[in-house]
Structure formats: structure tokens, C-alpha cells
Amino acid sequence: MRATSSAWTVVLLLAALVPVSLASASVHAVAGTDVRVRPHRVDDGCAGADDIAIYQGRGTTLPSGVPAYTVDVMNRCSAGDCAIAGIHVRCGWFSSVTLVDPRKFRRLARDDCLINDGQPLLAGETLSFEYANSFPYPLAVAVATCVDPAAATSP
């Protein structure tokens, strides 16, 4: 029983580290488990919300003892024509003890936060911010739209 417990621990740790979208039709079961994983596609082109990954980890605790969290929002698309804008995130009643730059991340309404002031993240680009609260907020991409990268980079 101990080996099974260890195997599940490894699977759960890996699942926690890899952002997946189970809404896609391209979902596969991990061999010997009922854990479902959507492999990231390799083809060219923009896939909107499926190309956006959100990674969240523990930051430096504030002097007051409040934990801080670092968030990285990444456009995982490898093609040069993948600018993704209007990235909305499900974020509950997100709040922070410290100020988060509202151009990077702000709550618009309950469970609706906006990334990068609605502006595009280009292929391979990562936006980072830090917040502080007594617990981490679960953050998940709700909506993201592919846009023309030429229009995204013009002044």
C-alpha cells in the first residue's frame, strides 16, 4: 500500500505543477490512473486561452507575517504569430494586502480579473506580479483572444 501511496503523491505533485485544461476534447488518461492530462499541442498558430499558463508559487513572507505569492502568466505559444489579448482570469474575490500594479492584474468583478490591462502578451512572453494574502487564490484562465501581433507591437 505504501508504494501506491507514493505513486499517487508523485502523480498529484506533477498534476499540481502542470497547468491543464480539462475542457478540451484532446484529453488523455495517465496510464494506470484516473488522472486526466491534456498534452500541450505542438502545431503552429494561436489557441487563445489554451496557450496561456498561470504558475503560482510562494513568495517572501511580509514582515507582518502575511504570506506573499508570486504569479507568472505565460503565453506558451511557440509560433511568432501568437499575440493573445483580453486575458480574463477566474479569481474569486481576489484581494491583496500589498498593492498589485493594476496594469498587470486587477479585479473587475467577482471571479473576473484582467491581465496586462487587456493588452496582448506576445509569443513566449511572461507577465509577473506578486500579491500578499493569508491564502493563495486559485487563478485560472477564463477567456483570452488571439490578435494580430503586428497590431499588438505598433505604437
mmCIF file of C-alpha atoms in Angstrom:
data_model
loop_
_atom_site.group_PDB
_atom_site.id
_atom_site.type_symbol
_atom_site.label_atom_id
_atom_site.label_comp_id
_atom_site.label_asym_id
_atom_site.label_seq_id
_atom_site.Cartn_x
_atom_site.Cartn_y
_atom_site.Cartn_z
ATOM 1 C CA MET A 1 0.000 0.000 0.000
ATOM 2 C CA ARG A 2 2.935 2.316 0.686
ATOM 3 C CA ALA A 3 4.144 2.145 -2.944
ATOM 4 C CA THR A 4 0.668 3.012 -4.222
ATOM 5 C CA SER A 5 0.513 5.978 -1.872
ATOM 6 C CA SER A 6 3.912 7.197 -3.084
ATOM 7 C CA ALA A 7 2.873 6.802 -6.721
ATOM 8 C CA TRP A 8 -0.268 8.869 -6.111
ATOM 9 C CA THR A 9 1.791 11.520 -4.337
ATOM 10 C CA VAL A 10 4.076 11.816 -7.373
ATOM 11 C CA VAL A 11 1.119 11.964 -9.785
ATOM 12 C CA LEU A 12 -0.638 14.607 -7.690
ATOM 13 C CA LEU A 13 2.537 16.693 -7.353
ATOM 14 C CA LEU A 14 3.101 16.565 -11.105
ATOM 15 C CA ALA A 15 -0.532 17.439 -11.760
ATOM 16 C CA ALA A 16 -0.234 20.444 -9.424
ATOM 17 C CA LEU A 17 2.828 21.729 -11.288
ATOM 18 C CA VAL A 18 1.413 21.437 -14.804
ATOM 19 C CA PRO A 19 -1.496 23.684 -15.753
ATOM 20 C CA VAL A 20 -4.032 21.713 -17.741
ATOM 21 C CA SER A 21 -7.353 22.413 -19.367
ATOM 22 C CA LEU A 22 -9.747 19.513 -18.987
ATOM 23 C CA ALA A 23 -12.353 21.274 -21.124
ATOM 24 C CA SER A 24 -10.573 20.294 -24.326
ATOM 25 C CA ALA A 25 -11.576 17.283 -26.395
ATOM 26 C CA SER A 26 -7.907 16.257 -26.555
ATOM 27 C CA VAL A 27 -7.678 14.831 -23.023
ATOM 28 C CA HIS A 28 -5.811 11.602 -22.246
ATOM 29 C CA ALA A 29 -5.774 9.416 -19.148
ATOM 30 C CA VAL A 30 -2.429 8.862 -17.434
ATOM 31 C CA ALA A 31 -1.650 5.130 -17.657
ATOM 32 C CA GLY A 32 -2.896 3.156 -14.675
ATOM 33 C CA THR A 33 -4.689 6.120 -13.070
ATOM 34 C CA ASP A 34 -7.853 8.100 -13.476
ATOM 35 C CA VAL A 35 -5.860 11.357 -13.667
ATOM 36 C CA ARG A 36 -6.580 13.175 -16.942
ATOM 37 C CA VAL A 37 -3.954 15.339 -18.626
ATOM 38 C CA ARG A 38 -4.213 17.468 -21.770
ATOM 39 C CA PRO A 39 -0.836 17.498 -23.524
ATOM 40 C CA HIS A 40 0.139 20.899 -24.892
ATOM 41 C CA ARG A 41 -0.202 20.971 -28.654
ATOM 42 C CA VAL A 42 2.858 21.323 -30.858
ATOM 43 C CA ASP A 43 1.337 22.782 -34.029
ATOM 44 C CA ASP A 44 1.679 26.413 -35.081
ATOM 45 C CA GLY A 45 -0.990 29.024 -34.611
ATOM 46 C CA CYS A 46 -2.768 30.730 -31.797
ATOM 47 C CA ALA A 47 -5.100 28.813 -29.485
ATOM 48 C CA GLY A 48 -6.157 31.696 -27.215
ATOM 49 C CA ALA A 49 -6.842 30.590 -23.646
ATOM 50 C CA ASP A 50 -5.207 27.186 -24.222
ATOM 51 C CA ASP A 51 -1.875 28.948 -24.850
ATOM 52 C CA ILE A 52 -1.958 30.883 -21.565
ATOM 53 C CA ALA A 53 -0.484 29.237 -18.466
ATOM 54 C CA ILE A 54 -0.638 30.598 -14.930
ATOM 55 C CA TYR A 55 2.027 29.488 -12.464
ATOM 56 C CA GLN A 56 1.775 30.498 -8.823
ATOM 57 C CA GLY A 57 4.262 29.939 -6.033
ATOM 58 C CA ARG A 58 5.137 31.077 -2.559
ATOM 59 C CA GLY A 59 6.932 34.436 -2.340
ATOM 60 C CA THR A 60 8.677 36.120 0.574
ATOM 61 C CA THR A 61 6.522 36.462 3.679
ATOM 62 C CA LEU A 62 5.870 40.073 4.655
ATOM 63 C CA PRO A 63 7.364 41.380 7.941
ATOM 64 C CA SER A 64 3.811 41.320 9.340
ATOM 65 C CA GLY A 65 3.732 37.548 8.765
ATOM 66 C CA VAL A 66 1.303 37.649 5.837
ATOM 67 C CA PRO A 67 2.364 35.181 3.128
ATOM 68 C CA ALA A 68 3.141 36.514 -0.350
ATOM 69 C CA TYR A 69 2.656 34.719 -3.646
ATOM 70 C CA THR A 70 4.389 35.197 -6.992
ATOM 71 C CA VAL A 71 2.320 34.720 -10.138
ATOM 72 C CA ASP A 72 3.674 34.206 -13.663
ATOM 73 C CA VAL A 73 1.285 34.426 -16.601
ATOM 74 C CA MET A 74 2.913 32.979 -19.717
ATOM 75 C CA ASN A 75 1.977 32.876 -23.381
ATOM 76 C CA ARG A 76 3.203 29.335 -24.168
ATOM 77 C CA CYS A 77 2.649 29.598 -27.911
ATOM 78 C CA SER A 78 5.872 28.938 -29.796
ATOM 79 C CA ALA A 79 4.853 30.488 -33.117
ATOM 80 C CA GLY A 80 5.707 34.132 -33.757
ATOM 81 C CA ASP A 81 2.126 34.946 -34.723
ATOM 82 C CA CYS A 82 0.644 34.299 -31.268
ATOM 83 C CA ALA A 83 -0.310 37.549 -29.598
ATOM 84 C CA ILE A 84 -3.047 36.966 -27.029
ATOM 85 C CA ALA A 85 -5.073 39.833 -25.561
ATOM 86 C CA GLY A 86 -8.109 40.334 -23.363
ATOM 87 C CA ILE A 87 -6.897 37.705 -20.907
ATOM 88 C CA HIS A 88 -9.546 37.293 -18.214
ATOM 89 C CA VAL A 89 -8.878 35.093 -15.194
ATOM 90 C CA ARG A 90 -11.269 33.434 -12.757
ATOM 91 C CA CYS A 91 -10.033 34.845 -9.443
ATOM 92 C CA GLY A 92 -12.854 34.773 -6.872
ATOM 93 C CA TRP A 93 -12.873 37.849 -4.622
ATOM 94 C CA PHE A 94 -9.167 38.476 -5.209
ATOM 95 C CA SER A 95 -7.555 40.996 -2.875
ATOM 96 C CA SER A 96 -4.046 41.709 -1.672
ATOM 97 C CA VAL A 97 -2.522 43.284 1.424
ATOM 98 C CA THR A 98 0.084 44.855 -0.871
ATOM 99 C CA LEU A 99 -0.679 46.888 -3.981
ATOM 100 C CA VAL A 100 -0.644 44.950 -7.244
ATOM 101 C CA ASP A 101 0.040 47.121 -10.302
ATOM 102 C CA PRO A 102 -3.445 47.348 -11.859
ATOM 103 C CA ARG A 103 -1.884 47.468 -15.332
ATOM 104 C CA LYS A 104 -0.608 43.941 -14.692
ATOM 105 C CA PHE A 105 -3.543 42.436 -12.778
ATOM 106 C CA ARG A 106 -6.794 43.833 -11.470
ATOM 107 C CA ARG A 107 -10.154 42.535 -10.351
ATOM 108 C CA LEU A 108 -13.022 43.830 -12.480
ATOM 109 C CA ALA A 109 -15.804 41.929 -10.727
ATOM 110 C CA ARG A 110 -16.279 38.819 -8.628
ATOM 111 C CA ASP A 111 -14.346 35.994 -10.300
ATOM 112 C CA ASP A 112 -13.170 38.229 -13.187
ATOM 113 C CA CYS A 113 -9.648 39.652 -13.210
ATOM 114 C CA LEU A 114 -7.858 41.246 -16.173
ATOM 115 C CA ILE A 115 -4.233 40.554 -17.120
ATOM 116 C CA ASN A 116 -1.889 43.157 -18.665
ATOM 117 C CA ASP A 117 -4.598 45.841 -18.846
ATOM 118 C CA GLY A 118 -6.192 43.798 -21.642
ATOM 119 C CA GLN A 119 -3.132 44.311 -23.854
ATOM 120 C CA PRO A 120 -1.514 41.383 -25.699
ATOM 121 C CA LEU A 121 1.124 39.020 -24.407
ATOM 122 C CA LEU A 122 3.363 38.088 -27.329
ATOM 123 C CA ALA A 123 4.559 34.521 -28.009
ATOM 124 C CA GLY A 124 6.863 33.376 -25.206
ATOM 125 C CA GLU A 125 6.234 36.499 -23.113
ATOM 126 C CA THR A 126 5.665 36.237 -19.358
ATOM 127 C CA LEU A 127 3.999 38.771 -17.081
ATOM 128 C CA SER A 128 4.800 38.508 -13.349
ATOM 129 C CA PHE A 129 3.332 40.060 -10.229
ATOM 130 C CA GLU A 130 3.232 39.411 -6.515
ATOM 131 C CA TYR A 131 0.374 39.641 -4.036
ATOM 132 C CA ALA A 132 0.030 39.030 -0.321
ATOM 133 C CA ASN A 133 -2.875 37.427 1.485
ATOM 134 C CA SER A 134 -3.422 34.832 4.183
ATOM 135 C CA PHE A 135 -4.103 32.221 1.486
ATOM 136 C CA PRO A 136 -3.381 31.801 -2.240
ATOM 137 C CA TYR A 137 -6.198 32.481 -4.667
ATOM 138 C CA PRO A 138 -6.859 29.807 -7.281
ATOM 139 C CA LEU A 139 -6.335 31.538 -10.639
ATOM 140 C CA ALA A 140 -7.468 30.043 -13.956
ATOM 141 C CA VAL A 141 -7.796 31.487 -17.448
ATOM 142 C CA ALA A 142 -11.423 32.120 -18.381
ATOM 143 C CA VAL A 143 -11.130 33.933 -21.737
ATOM 144 C CA ALA A 144 -8.277 35.026 -24.000
ATOM 145 C CA THR A 145 -8.361 36.239 -27.597
ATOM 146 C CA CYS A 146 -5.814 35.829 -30.386
ATOM 147 C CA VAL A 147 -4.894 39.120 -32.055
ATOM 148 C CA ASP A 148 -2.591 40.205 -34.872
ATOM 149 C CA PRO A 149 0.924 40.537 -33.379
ATOM 150 C CA ALA A 150 1.760 43.363 -35.819
ATOM 151 C CA ALA A 151 -1.091 45.420 -34.395
ATOM 152 C CA ALA A 152 -0.015 44.484 -30.867
ATOM 153 C CA THR A 153 3.515 45.873 -31.305
ATOM 154 C CA SER A 154 2.699 49.037 -33.234
ATOM 155 C CA PRO A 155 2.642 52.351 -31.283
#
